[in-house]
mmCIF file of C-alpha atoms in Angstrom:
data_model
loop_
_atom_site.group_PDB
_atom_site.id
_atom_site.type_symbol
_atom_site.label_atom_id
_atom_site.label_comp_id
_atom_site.label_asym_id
_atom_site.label_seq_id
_atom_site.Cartn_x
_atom_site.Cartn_y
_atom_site.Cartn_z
ATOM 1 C CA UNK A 1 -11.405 -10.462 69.040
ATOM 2 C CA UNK A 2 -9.025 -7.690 69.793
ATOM 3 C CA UNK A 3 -8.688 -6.069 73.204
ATOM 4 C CA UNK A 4 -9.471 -2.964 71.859
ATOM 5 C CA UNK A 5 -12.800 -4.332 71.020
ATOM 6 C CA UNK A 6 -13.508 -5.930 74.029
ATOM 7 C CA UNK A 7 -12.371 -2.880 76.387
ATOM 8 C CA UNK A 8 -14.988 -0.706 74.112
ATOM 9 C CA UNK A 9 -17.586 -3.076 74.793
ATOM 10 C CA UNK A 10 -16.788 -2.758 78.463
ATOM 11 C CA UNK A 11 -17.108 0.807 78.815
ATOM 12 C CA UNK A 12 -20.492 0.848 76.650
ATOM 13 C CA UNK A 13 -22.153 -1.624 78.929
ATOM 14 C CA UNK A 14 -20.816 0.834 82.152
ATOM 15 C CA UNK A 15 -22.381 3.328 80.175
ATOM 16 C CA UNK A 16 -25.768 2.543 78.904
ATOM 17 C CA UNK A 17 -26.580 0.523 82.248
ATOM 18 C CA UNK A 18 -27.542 -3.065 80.633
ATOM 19 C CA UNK A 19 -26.994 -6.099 82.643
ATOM 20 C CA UNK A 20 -25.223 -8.274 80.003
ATOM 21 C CA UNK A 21 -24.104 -7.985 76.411
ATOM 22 C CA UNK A 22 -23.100 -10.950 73.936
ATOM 23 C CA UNK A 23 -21.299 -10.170 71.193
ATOM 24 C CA UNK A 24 -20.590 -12.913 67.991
ATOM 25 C CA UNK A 25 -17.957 -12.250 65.611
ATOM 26 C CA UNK A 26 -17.029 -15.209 63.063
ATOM 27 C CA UNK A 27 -16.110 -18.304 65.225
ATOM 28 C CA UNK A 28 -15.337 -15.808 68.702
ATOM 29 C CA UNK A 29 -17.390 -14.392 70.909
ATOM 30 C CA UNK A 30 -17.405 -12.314 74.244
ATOM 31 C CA UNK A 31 -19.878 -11.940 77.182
ATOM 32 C CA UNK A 32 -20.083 -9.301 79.607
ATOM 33 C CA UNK A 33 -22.350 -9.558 81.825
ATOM 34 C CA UNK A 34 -22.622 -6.943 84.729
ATOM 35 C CA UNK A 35 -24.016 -7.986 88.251
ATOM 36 C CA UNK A 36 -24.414 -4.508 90.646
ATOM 37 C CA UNK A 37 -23.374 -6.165 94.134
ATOM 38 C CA UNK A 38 -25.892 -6.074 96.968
ATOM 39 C CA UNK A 39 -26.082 -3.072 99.015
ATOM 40 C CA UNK A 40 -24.021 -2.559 102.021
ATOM 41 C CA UNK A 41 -25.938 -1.767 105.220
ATOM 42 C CA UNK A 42 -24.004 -0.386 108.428
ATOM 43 C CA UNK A 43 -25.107 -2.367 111.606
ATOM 44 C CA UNK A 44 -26.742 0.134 114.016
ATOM 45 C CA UNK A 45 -24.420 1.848 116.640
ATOM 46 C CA UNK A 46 -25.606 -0.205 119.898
ATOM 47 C CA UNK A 47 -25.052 1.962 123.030
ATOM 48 C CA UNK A 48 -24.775 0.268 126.556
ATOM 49 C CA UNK A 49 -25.590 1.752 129.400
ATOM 50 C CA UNK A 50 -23.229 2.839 132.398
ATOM 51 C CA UNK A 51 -22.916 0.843 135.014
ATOM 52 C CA UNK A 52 -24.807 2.643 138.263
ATOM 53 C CA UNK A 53 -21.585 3.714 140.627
ATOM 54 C CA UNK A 54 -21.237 1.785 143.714
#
């Protein structure tokens, strides 16, 4: 399958949002699948307190 092809079929799944797309053309055929990754959470900001003067 030519590149061209294939880099189409890339942007089109970006596009329209779809999880995975299988293509069949004669004896070839391509795959994409598209996994979003897991959402990054920032550990909370943990504040110690100040040690009382002596």
């Amino acid at each position: 399958m030519d590149i061209r092809k294939i880099k189409k079929l890339i942007e089109l799944v970006e596009e329209s949002g779809i999880a995975e797309l299988e293509i069949s053309e004669g004896e070839e055929s391509v795959r994409i699948s598209r996994h979003g990754a897991a959402p990054i959470h920032a550990a909370p900001i943990q504040y110690a307190a100040a040690p009382a003067p002596v």
